[in-house]
Structure formats: structure tokens, C-alpha cells
Coordinates of C-alpha atoms and ligand atoms in Angstrom, one line a residue:
X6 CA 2.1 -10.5 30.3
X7 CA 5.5 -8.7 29.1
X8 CA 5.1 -6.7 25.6
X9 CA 7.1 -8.2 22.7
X10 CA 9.4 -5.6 21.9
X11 CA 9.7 -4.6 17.9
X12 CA 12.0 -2.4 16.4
X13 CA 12.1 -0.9 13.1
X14 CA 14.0 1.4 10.5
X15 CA 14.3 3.2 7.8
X16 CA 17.5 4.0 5.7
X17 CA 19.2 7.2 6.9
X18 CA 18.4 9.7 4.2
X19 CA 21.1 11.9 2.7
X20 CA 20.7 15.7 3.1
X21 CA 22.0 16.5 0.3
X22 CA 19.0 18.0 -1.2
X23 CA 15.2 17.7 -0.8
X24 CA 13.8 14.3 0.1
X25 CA 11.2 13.2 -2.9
X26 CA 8.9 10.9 -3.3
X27 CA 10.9 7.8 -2.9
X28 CA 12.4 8.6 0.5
X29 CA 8.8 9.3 1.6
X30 CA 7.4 6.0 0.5
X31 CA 10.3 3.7 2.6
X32 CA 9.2 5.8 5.4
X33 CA 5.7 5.5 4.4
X34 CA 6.2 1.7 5.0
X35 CA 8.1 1.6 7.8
X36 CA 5.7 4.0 9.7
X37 CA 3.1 2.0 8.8
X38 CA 4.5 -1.2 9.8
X39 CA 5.5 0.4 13.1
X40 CA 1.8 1.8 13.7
X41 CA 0.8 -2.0 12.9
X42 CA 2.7 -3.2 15.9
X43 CA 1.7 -0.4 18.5
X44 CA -1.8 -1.6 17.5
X45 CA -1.0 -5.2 18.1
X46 CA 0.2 -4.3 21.4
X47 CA 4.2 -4.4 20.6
X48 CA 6.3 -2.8 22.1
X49 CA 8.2 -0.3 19.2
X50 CA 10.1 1.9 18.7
X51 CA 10.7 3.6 15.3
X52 CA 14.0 4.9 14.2
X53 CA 14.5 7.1 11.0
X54 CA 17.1 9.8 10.5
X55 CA 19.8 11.5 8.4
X56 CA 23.0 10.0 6.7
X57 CA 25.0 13.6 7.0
X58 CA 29.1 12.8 6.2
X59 CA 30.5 11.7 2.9
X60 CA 31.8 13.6 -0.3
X61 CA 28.4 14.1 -1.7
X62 CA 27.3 16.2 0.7
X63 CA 30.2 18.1 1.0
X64 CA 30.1 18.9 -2.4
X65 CA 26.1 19.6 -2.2
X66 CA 27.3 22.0 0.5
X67 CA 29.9 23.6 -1.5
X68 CA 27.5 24.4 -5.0
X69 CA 25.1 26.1 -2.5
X70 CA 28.0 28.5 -1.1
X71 CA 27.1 27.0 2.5
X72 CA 29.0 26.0 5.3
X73 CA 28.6 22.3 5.7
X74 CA 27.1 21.5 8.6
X75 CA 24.7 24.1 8.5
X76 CA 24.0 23.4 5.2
X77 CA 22.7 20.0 6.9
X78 CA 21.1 21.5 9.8
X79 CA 19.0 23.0 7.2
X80 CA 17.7 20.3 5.7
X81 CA 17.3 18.1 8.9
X82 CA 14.8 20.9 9.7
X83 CA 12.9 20.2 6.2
X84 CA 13.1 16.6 6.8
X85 CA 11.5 17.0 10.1
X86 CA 8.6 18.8 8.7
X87 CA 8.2 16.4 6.1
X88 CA 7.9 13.8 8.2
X89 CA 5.1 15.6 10.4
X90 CA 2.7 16.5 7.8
X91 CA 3.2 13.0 6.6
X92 CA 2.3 11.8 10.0
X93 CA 5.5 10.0 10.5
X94 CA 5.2 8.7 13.9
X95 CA 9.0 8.0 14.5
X96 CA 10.6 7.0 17.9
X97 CA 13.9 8.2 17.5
X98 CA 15.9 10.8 14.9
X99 CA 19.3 9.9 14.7
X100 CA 21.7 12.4 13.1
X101 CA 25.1 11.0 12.1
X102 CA 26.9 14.4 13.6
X103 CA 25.8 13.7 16.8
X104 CA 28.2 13.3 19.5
X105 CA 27.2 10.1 20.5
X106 CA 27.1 8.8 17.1
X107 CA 30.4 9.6 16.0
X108 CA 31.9 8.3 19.4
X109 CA 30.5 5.1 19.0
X110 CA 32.1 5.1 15.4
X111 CA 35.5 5.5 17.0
X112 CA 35.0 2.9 19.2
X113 CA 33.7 0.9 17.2
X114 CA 36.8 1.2 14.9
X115 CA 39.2 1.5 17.5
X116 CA 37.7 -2.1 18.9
X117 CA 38.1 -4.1 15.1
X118 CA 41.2 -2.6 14.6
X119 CA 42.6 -3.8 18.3
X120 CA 40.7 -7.4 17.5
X121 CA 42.5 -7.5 13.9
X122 CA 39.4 -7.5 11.7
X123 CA 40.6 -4.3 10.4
X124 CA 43.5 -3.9 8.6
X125 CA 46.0 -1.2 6.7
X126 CA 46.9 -2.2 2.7
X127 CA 46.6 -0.4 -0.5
X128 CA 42.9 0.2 -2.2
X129 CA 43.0 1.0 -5.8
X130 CA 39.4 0.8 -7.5
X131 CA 36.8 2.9 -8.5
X132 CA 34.8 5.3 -6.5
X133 CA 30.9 6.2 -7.5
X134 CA 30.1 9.5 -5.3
X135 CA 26.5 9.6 -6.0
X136 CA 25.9 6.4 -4.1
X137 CA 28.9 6.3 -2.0
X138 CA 30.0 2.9 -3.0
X139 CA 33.4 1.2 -3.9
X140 CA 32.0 -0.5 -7.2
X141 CA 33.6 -3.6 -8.8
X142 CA 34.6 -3.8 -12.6
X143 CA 31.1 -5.8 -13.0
X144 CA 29.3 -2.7 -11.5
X145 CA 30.6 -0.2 -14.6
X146 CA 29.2 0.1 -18.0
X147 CA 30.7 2.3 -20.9
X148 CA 34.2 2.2 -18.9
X149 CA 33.3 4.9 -16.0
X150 CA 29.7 4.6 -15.4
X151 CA 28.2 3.5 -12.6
X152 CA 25.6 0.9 -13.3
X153 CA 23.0 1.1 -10.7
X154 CA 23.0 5.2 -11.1
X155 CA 24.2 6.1 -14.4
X156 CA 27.0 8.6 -13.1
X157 CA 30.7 9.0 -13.5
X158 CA 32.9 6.6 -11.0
X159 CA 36.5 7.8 -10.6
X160 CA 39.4 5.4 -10.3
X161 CA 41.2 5.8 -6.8
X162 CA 44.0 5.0 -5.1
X163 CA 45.5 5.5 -1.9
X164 CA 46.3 4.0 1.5
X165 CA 43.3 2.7 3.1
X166 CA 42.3 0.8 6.2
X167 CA 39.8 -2.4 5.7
X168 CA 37.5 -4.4 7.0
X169 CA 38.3 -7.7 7.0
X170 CA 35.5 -10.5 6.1
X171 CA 38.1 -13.5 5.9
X172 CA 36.1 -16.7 6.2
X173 CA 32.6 -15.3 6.3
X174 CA 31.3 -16.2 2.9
X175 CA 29.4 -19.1 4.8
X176 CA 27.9 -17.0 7.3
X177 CA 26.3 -14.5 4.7
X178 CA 25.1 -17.4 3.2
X179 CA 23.7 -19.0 5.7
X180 CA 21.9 -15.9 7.0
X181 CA 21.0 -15.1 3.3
X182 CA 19.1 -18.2 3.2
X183 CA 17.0 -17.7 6.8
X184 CA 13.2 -17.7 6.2
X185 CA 12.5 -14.0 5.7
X186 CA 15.4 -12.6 5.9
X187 CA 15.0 -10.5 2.5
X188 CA 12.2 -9.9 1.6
X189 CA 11.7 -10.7 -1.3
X190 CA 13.8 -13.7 -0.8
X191 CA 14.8 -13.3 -5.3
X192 CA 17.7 -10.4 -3.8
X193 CA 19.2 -13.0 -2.1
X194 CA 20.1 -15.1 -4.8
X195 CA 21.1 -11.9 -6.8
X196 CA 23.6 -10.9 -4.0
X197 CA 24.9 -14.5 -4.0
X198 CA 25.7 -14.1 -7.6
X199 CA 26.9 -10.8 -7.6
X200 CA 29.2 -10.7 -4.1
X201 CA 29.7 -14.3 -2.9
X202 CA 30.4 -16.3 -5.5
X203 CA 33.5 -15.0 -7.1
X204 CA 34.7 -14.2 -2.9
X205 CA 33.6 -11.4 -0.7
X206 CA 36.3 -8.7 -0.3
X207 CA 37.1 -6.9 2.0
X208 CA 35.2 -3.2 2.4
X209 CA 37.7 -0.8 2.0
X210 CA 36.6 1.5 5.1
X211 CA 38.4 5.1 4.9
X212 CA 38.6 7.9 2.8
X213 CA 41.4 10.5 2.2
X214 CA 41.4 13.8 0.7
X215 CA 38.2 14.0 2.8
X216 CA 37.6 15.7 6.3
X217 CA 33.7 16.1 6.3
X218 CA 33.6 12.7 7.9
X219 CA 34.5 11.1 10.9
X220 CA 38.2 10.9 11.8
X221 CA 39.5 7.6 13.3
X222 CA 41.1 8.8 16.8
X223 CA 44.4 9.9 16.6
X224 CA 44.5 10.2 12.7
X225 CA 43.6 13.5 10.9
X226 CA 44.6 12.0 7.3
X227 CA 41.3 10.8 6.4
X228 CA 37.7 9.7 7.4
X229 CA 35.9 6.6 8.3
X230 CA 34.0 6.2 4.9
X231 CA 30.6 6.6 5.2
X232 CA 28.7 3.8 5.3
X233 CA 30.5 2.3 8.5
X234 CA 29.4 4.9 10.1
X235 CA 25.7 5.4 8.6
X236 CA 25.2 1.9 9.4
X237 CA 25.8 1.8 12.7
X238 CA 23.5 4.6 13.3
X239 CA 20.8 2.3 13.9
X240 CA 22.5 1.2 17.0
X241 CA 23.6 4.4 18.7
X242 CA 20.0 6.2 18.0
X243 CA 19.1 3.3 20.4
X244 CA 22.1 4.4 22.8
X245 CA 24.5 1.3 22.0
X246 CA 27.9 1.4 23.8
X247 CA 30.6 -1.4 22.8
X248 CA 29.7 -4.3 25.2
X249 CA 25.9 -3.2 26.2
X250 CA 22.9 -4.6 25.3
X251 CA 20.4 -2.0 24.5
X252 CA 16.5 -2.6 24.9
X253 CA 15.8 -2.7 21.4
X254 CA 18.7 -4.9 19.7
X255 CA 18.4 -8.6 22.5
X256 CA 17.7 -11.2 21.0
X257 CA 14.1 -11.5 21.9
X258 CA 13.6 -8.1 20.0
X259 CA 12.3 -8.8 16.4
X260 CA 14.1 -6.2 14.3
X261 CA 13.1 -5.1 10.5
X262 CA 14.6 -3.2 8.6
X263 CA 13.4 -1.3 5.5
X264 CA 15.3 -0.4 2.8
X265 CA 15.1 0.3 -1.0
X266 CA 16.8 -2.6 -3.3
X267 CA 19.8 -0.3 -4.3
X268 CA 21.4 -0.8 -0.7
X269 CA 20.5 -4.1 -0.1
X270 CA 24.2 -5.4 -0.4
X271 CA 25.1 -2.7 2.6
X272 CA 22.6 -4.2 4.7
X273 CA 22.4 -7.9 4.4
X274 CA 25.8 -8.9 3.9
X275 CA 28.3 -5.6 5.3
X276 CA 26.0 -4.9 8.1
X277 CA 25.6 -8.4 9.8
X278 CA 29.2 -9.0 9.8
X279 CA 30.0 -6.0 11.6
X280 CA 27.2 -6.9 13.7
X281 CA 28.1 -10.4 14.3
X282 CA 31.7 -8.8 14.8
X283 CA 30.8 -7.1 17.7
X284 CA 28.2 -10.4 19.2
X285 CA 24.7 -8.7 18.4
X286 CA 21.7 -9.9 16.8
X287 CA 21.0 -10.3 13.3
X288 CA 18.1 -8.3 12.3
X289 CA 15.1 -10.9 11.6
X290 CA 14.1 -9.0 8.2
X291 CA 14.9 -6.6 5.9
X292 CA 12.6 -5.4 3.8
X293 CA 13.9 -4.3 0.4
X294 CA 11.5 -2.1 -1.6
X295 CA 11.1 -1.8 -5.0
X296 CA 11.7 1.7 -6.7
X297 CA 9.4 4.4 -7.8
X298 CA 10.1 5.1 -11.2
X299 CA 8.4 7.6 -13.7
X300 CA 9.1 7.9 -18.1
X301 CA 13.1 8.5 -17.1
X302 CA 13.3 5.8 -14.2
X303 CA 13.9 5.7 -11.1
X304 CA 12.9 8.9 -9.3
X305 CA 15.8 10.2 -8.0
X306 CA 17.9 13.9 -7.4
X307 CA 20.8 12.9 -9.6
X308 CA 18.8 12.5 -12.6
X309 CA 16.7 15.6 -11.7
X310 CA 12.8 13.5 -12.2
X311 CA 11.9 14.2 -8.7
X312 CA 8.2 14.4 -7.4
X313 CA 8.2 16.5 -4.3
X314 CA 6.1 15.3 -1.3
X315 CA 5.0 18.6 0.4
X316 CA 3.6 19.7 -3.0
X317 CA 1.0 16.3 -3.3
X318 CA 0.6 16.4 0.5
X319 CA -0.8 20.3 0.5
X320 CA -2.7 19.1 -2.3
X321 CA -4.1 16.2 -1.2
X322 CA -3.9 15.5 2.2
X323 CA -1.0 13.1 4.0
X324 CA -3.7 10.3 4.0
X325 CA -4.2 10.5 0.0
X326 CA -0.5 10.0 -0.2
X327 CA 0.1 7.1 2.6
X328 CA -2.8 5.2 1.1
X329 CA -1.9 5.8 -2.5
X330 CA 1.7 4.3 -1.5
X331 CA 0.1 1.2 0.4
X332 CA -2.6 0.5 -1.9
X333 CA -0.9 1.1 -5.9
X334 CA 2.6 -0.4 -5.2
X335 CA 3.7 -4.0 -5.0
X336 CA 5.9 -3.5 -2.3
X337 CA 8.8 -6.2 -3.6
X338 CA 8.4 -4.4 -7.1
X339 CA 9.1 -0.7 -8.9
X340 CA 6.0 1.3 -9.6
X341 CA 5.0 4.3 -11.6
X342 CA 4.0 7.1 -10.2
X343 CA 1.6 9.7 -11.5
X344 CA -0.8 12.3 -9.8
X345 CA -3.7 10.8 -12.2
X346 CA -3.4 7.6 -10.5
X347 CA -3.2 9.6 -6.9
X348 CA -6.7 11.1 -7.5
X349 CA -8.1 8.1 -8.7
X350 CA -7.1 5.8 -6.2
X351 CA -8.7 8.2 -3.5
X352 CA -11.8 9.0 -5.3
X353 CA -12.3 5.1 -5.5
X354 CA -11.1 4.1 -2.4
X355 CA -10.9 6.4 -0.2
X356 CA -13.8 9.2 -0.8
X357 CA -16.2 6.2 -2.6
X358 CA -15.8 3.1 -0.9
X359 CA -14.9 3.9 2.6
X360 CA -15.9 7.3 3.0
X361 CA -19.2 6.9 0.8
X362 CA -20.2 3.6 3.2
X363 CA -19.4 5.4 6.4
X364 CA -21.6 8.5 5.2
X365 CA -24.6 6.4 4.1
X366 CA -24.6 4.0 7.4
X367 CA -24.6 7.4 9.8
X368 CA -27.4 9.0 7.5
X369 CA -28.9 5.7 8.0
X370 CA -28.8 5.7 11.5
X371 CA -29.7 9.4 12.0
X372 CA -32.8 9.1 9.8
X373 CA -34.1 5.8 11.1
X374 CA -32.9 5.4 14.3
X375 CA -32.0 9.3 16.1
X376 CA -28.5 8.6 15.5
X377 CA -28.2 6.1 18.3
X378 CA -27.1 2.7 16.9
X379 CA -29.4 -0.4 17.3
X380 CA -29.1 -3.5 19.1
X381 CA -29.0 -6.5 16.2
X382 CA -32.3 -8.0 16.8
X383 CA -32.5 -10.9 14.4
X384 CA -30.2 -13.4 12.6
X385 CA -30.7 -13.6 8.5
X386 CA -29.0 -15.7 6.0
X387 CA -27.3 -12.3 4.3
X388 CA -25.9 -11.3 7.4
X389 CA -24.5 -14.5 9.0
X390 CA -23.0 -14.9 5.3
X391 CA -21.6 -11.4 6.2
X392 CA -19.7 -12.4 9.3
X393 CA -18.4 -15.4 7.9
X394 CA -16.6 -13.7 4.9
X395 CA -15.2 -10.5 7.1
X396 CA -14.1 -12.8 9.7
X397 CA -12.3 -14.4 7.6
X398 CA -10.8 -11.6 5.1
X399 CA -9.6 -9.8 8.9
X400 CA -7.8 -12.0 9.5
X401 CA -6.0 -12.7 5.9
X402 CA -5.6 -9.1 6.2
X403 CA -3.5 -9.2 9.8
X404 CA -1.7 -12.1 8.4
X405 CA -0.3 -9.9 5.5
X406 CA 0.5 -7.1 8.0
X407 CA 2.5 -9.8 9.9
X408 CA 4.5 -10.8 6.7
X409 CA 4.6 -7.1 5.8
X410 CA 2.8 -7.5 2.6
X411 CA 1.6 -4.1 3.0
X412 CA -0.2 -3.8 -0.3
X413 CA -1.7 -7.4 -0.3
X414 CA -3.1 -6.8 2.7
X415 CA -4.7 -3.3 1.7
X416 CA -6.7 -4.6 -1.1
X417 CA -8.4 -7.4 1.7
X418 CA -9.6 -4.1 3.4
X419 CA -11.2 -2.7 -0.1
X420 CA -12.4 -6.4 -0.7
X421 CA -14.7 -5.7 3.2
X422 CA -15.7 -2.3 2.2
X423 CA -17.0 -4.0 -1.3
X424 CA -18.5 -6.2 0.9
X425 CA -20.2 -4.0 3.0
X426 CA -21.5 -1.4 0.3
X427 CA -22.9 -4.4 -1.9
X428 CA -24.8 -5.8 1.3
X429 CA -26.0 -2.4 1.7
X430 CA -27.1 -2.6 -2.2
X431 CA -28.7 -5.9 -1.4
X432 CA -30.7 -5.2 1.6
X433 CA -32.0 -2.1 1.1
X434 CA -32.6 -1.1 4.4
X435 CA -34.7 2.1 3.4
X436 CA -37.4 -0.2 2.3
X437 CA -37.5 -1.7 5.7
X438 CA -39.4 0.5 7.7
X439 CA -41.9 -1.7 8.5
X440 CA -39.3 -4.7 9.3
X441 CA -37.3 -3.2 12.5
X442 CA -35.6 -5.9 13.5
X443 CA -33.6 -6.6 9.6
X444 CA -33.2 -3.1 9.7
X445 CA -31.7 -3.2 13.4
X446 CA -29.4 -6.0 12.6
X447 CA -27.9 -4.4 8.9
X448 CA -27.6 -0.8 10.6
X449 CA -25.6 -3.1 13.5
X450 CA -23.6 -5.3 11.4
X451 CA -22.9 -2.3 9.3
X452 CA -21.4 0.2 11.9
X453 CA -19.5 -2.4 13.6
X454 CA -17.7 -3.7 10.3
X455 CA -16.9 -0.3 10.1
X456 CA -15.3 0.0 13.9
X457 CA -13.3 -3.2 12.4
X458 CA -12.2 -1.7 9.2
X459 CA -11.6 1.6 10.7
X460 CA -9.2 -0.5 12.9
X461 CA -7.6 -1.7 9.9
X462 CA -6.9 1.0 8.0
X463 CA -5.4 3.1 10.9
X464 CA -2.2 1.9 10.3
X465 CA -2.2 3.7 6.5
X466 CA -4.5 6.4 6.7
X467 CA -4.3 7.3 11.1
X468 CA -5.7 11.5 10.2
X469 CA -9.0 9.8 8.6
X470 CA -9.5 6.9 11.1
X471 CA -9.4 8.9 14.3
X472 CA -12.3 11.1 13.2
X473 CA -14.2 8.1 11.8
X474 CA -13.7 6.9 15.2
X475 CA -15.4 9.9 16.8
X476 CA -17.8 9.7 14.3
X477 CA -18.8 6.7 15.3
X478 CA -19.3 7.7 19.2
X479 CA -15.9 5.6 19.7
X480 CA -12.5 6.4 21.2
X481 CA -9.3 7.0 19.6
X482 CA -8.2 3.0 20.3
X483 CA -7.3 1.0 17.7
X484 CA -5.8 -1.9 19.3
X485 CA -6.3 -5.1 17.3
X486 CA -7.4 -7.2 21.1
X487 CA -10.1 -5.0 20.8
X488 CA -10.8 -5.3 17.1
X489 CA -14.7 -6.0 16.9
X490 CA -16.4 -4.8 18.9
X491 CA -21.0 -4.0 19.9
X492 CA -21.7 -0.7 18.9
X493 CA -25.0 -0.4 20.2
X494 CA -25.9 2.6 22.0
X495 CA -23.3 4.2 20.5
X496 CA -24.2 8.1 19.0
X497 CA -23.3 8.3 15.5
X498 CA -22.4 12.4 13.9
X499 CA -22.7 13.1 10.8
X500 CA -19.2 14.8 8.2
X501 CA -17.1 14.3 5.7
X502 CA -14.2 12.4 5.7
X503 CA -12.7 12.5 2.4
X504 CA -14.5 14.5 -0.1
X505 CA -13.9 13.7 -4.0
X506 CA -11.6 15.7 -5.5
Ligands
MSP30 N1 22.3 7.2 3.1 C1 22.0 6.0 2.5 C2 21.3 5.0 3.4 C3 22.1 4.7 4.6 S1 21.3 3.7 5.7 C4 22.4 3.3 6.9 C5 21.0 6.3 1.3 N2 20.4 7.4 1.4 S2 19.4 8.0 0.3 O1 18.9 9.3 0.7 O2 20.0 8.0 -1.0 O3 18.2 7.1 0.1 C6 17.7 6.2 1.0 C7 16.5 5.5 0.5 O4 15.6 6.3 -0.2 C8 16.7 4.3 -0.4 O5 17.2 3.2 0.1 C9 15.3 4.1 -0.9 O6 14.7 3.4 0.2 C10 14.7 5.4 -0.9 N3 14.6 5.9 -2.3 C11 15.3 6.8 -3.0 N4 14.8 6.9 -4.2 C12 13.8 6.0 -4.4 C13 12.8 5.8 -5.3 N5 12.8 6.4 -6.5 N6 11.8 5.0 -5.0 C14 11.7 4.3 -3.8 N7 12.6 4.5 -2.9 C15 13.8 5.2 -3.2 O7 21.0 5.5 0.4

């Protein structure tokens, strides 16, 4: 049977400084979706990378007395090292200054402008450099600050060329209102409001007085502005020419796309225009996080409240970090971070109720049984019960994976391992010496829930699951066809997985 093919994203990150916190967690989710998928025997490939034109970080460039694009190559090389000690598993890195990119830009301009979708006329607006955006009137407070990030917006005005969205108010709408298509579906209707109901305008698509960009061909006055470009990184990292259709964007290629709320507008109402401009699938979801805020707000480099992610992960360990992401924050909502809450949610969840139930099963196993695992021997009302209830919550637990409810589907897990450690508490198998076969069957059930579980949490926490797996006499596989599975005859080892901190 052919593999369904998936493929993900995550934003393309700005280099203008370190990535925090928040750029770790949307790639957090998206790596974890991805690993999901390669479990379930998709197809996927994974593409992250770096957002590298614009004004902001030219000037970023310029207050650190560098030249700019090696001011960038510099921090592509830290973002590439955050992303390995986080265990980012990504497919492709796509760099906006890449050859291939920026010809694909021109093209793609070139081909709108021939087809008359973009257009020469005057723009005169304001300007917020900190998130790159043309803002409207409604998007200032206090007469020249920018409402979503609090800085100064400047007016401008000068030739531009645009990109035309003449009669496609009902197309957004339409696709605004497909089953899944935001998720949460709540930005939709705020986009609505915001952008469609008082008309879409036209995106004003170049910049003058600006040459750290990509120049339209023939034309050394000014730069494509830089979210045409960023955007349609996520099609040449997957080596889209005009007119071809790549592996991963055909239409039987289910496509997500994650993203925090801020840049939803760019994504689900710019981006499939220019998609459907040029006859390509609409992504199937986009998946628009909530923020990570602390005391001052959103965590972000502008307002200088940043947590950074090497510190926590030398610290604690990538798999702390992933789970404490998964597990503490509502994907669809903000959350507050704080290193308290980090430590606790490992002690509890990872050191006490996974790492504590794999610990006492093997010690189990070792004392009672030479560290081989038992055949079940007997069928009892507690463990039947058992089945029934873990059977069930596994599968509740894929089903929010597939609706990429990441954090609903993290607490199912912790509602097994509860599960498990209280049947443990119940049964008492060290008073069963003299009753082999109950003790056979828990030390069974117990070490294969785990196998499941393991399985489970692979996605989120993949350093700590593939030693549990070796643990456990098993090999590194975590495909969910195989997700329970006999372990009898299996030799168990005894070690620490996560020790309290
Ligand atoms: N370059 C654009 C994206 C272009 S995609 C074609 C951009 N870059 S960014 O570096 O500013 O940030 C990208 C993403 O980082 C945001 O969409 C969001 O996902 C994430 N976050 C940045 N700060 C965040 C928090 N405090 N909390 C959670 N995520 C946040 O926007």
C-alpha cells in the first residue's frame, strides 16, 4: 500500500537575535506532530528555517557592527544547534538567501505581474518594522504604536508595486470556514472582522530605501517586501518551480502548518491567494498557537523578557523542555512560563509517574522473575478492567494527536501511567509469591502497557523513550501498527531514566 504523504512547517524564524523560548515551543509542536506521523507510517517531511531579508535585520546587523549576511550566517549556525539539542528532527532548512529561493521569488513576481495580479500605484500607510507588517489605522493605538507589539510604526510613502486580491473576499471566506482550517476555528472569525469585512486590500509588496532584500529582476530601486518572499519559502525548501508539482504540495498531500496567532492573517488569508494564484493546494490546517507570556507579556526580543532555551535545555535535559511544552500549555491558548513549573511538571510526570513505574516493574521483574518477563498466566477481574480502560484511553489519545490537540492528548498518557501505578498499588504483587500466575499476569500487563505508553510518548520526549525501549529488551520501533505488543521472554535492565531534580 502507497504511504500517505504529510507535510509540515514551522514559521521561518527571524535571525535577528537569539531564538527564545517561544520560537522553540512552535517548533516543539511541529516536531512533534511530524514525529507523530513517521510513527503512524506517513510519509513526512518536516520543514523549518530562517526568515533572513527585511529592515529589521538589516538594522540588527548594523547595531552589531556586522556585515549582514554574515551577521545571519551566524545565527543560522546557533539556530541549527538549537534545534539539535532540542532534538528537532526537521526534513528540510530552508534559508531565504538561498539561490534557489530568491529565484523562485522573481519568478514568482515576474509571473503575477505578467498575469496582472500585480500592479504599480502609490502606498502611503504606516510601517511597523518589528513585525514587518503594513498596519491599518485600526492596528495603532496612542497615534504611532503598533498594537500587536507595542513599538513605533512610521508613516510611509512611496511608489510601490501590489498584489492584487480584487474579488477574493469570498474565497478567504470560504476557505476560512473549511472544517479545520484554523485551528482554533475562534481566529477565523477575528480575521473576518478585522480584514474582510470592511474589504480586503491589496498587500502592498515592495519596499524602497531598502536593498537587503530581494530585487524584482531588472529593478535595483527596491526589494520584494518580505513576507512575499518568507512565505513562499515553504515551497522552494520543497524545490517548487512555477508550473511543477512537487512531492509534498499535490493534492493528496495533507499539509499543516504551524504558526503563532500574531501571523495568522499572513498565513490564512495572503498566503492562499498567492497560492491559489499560482493553482496549488490550500494547506489543510494551520495551526495557530497561543503565546508564551511571562509578568510583562508575551515573551519576545523586542521587549527584552526573553527565556533562553539552551540555558533550561543544559539544565534540564531537551526532554524536560519538550514535555513541559506538550504537557502545561493549551495549545489554542497563551501560557505562563516559569522554571518552577518546569521542575515540577518533570518531577511529577516524568521522574514520578513514568520513570518511577518503569523502575519499579523492571525491579519487579529482576527480583521475581531473573529479569526475563513472564508469560500472562491467568485472567482476573483487575486486569481485564485494565485492558478495557487503556484500550480505550490509546486510542482517545491517537485521536487527539490526529486533531493535533497535543496537550489534550498528553494528559490521556498521564491518565495510563496513573492507571498503571494505582493497579500496581492495588495488586501488590510483592505479596504474591505464592500466587505465580496473578503475579505473571500484573508483571505482563504491566511491561507491555509500558511498551504502549513508551510508544506514545515518543513523539514528545524520543531521548527518554528509546532507552526505555532498550530497557525493556525492545527495539528502537515505535510505529503505532505495532503499538501493543507480548513482551514475554523479553530481558528487562535495570537504570535511570529521569532522575528527580
Ligand atoms: N519571520 C516571520 C515568520 C515568517 S513565516 C513565512 C516571523 N518570525 S519570528 O522569528 O518573529 O517568529 C516566528 C514565530 O515564533 C511566531 O509565529 C511564533 O510562532 C513564535 N513565537 C515568537 N514569540 C513567541 C512567544 N512568546 N510564544 C510562542 N511563540 C512565539 O514571525
Amino acid at each position: 500500500m502507497r504511504k500517505k504523504i504529510f507535510y509540515i512547517t514551522t514559521p521561518l524564524y527571524y535571525p535577528n537575535s537569539n531564538l527564545h523560548i517561544g520560537h522553540a515551543y512552535s517548533t516543539v509542536l511541529a516536531d512533534t506532530i511530524a514525529r507523530y506521523k513517521k510513527n503512524d507510517n506517513y510519509d513526512v517531511c518536516f520543514l523549518t528555517g530562517s526568515d533572513e531579508h527585511g529592515e529589521k535585520i538589516k538594522n540588527s546587523a548594523k547595531m552589531n557592527n556586522k556585515e549582514t549576511k554574515l551577521f545571519v550566517d551566524e545565527a543560522i549556525k546557533g539556530f541549527k544547534l538549537l534545534w539539535k539539542k532540542l532534538d528537532i528532527e526537521y526534513d528540510v532548512f530552508i534559508r531565504t538567501t538561498s539561490k534557489d529561493h530568491k529565484d523562485l521569488v522573481i519568478n514568482i513576481f515576474e509571473k503575477l505581474k505578467f498575469e496582472k495580479k500585480i500592479y504599480e500605484a502609490k502606498y502611503e500607510g504606516f510601517y511597523c518594522t518589528t513585525c514587518e507588517s503594513f498596519v491599518l489605522e485600526s492596528q495603532i493605538f496612542n497615534k504611532n504604536k503598533c498594537k500587536e507589539c507595542g513599538s513605533l510604526v512610521k508613516k510611509e510613502k512611496q511608489d510601490s508595486a501590489f498584489l492584487s486580491f480584487k474579488n477574493e473576499e469570498k474565497f478567504v471566506k470560504k476557505i476560512l470556514n473549511r472544517d479545520n482550517f484554523i485551528i482554533p476555528q475562534f481566529r477565523a472569525k477575528e480575521l473576518e472582522n478585522n480584514f474582510l469585512k470592511n474589504g480586503l486590500k491589496d498587500l502592498s509588496i515592495t519596499r524602497k530605501n531598502l536593498n537587503w532584500g530581494i530585487f524584482p529582476k531588472n529593478d535595483k530601486t527596491r526589494v520584494i517586501y518580505v513576507w512575499f518572499d518568507a512565505l513562499l519559502g515553504y515551497l522552494s525548501g520543497i524545490d517548487y518551480k512555477i508550473g511543477s508539482f512537487p512531492k509534498y504540495w499535490s493534492k493528496e498531500v495533507e499539509i499543516v502548518q504551524v504558526l503563532g496567532k500574531e501571523i495568522t492573517r499572513f498565513h490564512c488569508i495572503y498566503w492562499p491567494i498567492i497560492l491559489k494564484y499560482l493553482g496549488l493546494k490550500i494547506p489543510n490546517t494551520f495551526l495557530s498557537h497561543g503565546w508564551i507570556i511571562n509578568e510583562s507579556g508575551k515573551m519576545s526580543k523586542s521587549k527584552g523578557n526573553v527565556i533562553d532555551p539552551f540555558l533550561l535545555i543544559e539544565k534540564y535535559g531537551s526532554d524536560a523542555l519538550r514535555f513541559f511544552f506538550i504537557n502545561q500549555f493549551k495549545t489554542i491558548e497563551d501560557g505562563y512560563f516559569s522554571e518552577e513549573k518546569l521542575v515540577k511538571t518533570f518531577n511529577s510526570f516524568l521522574a514520578n509517574d513514568y520513570g518511577n513505574l518503569i523502575s519499579r516493574t523492571i525491579q519487579m521483574i529482576i527480583k521475581y522473575k531473573n529479569g526475563i518477563v513472564p508469560k500472562s498466566s491467568i485472567v482476573f477481574k483487575e486486569s481485564e478492567k485494565l485492558h478495557q480502560n487503556l484500550k480505550k484511553i490509546t486510542k482517545e489519545c491517537m485521536t487527539m494527536m490526529d486533531l493535533y490537540d497535543l496537550n489534550e492528548s498528553s494528559k490521556k498518557v498521564i491518565l495510563m501511567l496513573n492507571l498503571l501505578n494505582k493497579y500496581i498499588d492495588v495488586t501488590k504483587p510483592w505479596t504474591l509469591e505464592n500466587n505465580d500466575k496473578k503475579l505473571n499476569t500484573i508483571l505482563n500487563d504491566l511491561i507491555s502497557w509500558i511498551y504502549t505508553i513508551t510508544k506514545l510518548l515518543n513523539p514528545i520526549i524520543p531521548n527518554g523513550t528509546k532507552k526505555v525501549m532498550k530497557l525493556i529488551g525492545e527495539k528502537e520501533d515505535f510505529f503505532y501498527s505495532r503499538i501493543f505488543k507480548d513482551l514475554t521472554g523479553n530481558k528487562v535492565q535495570k537504570d535511570i531514566i529521569y532522575k528527580r531534580i
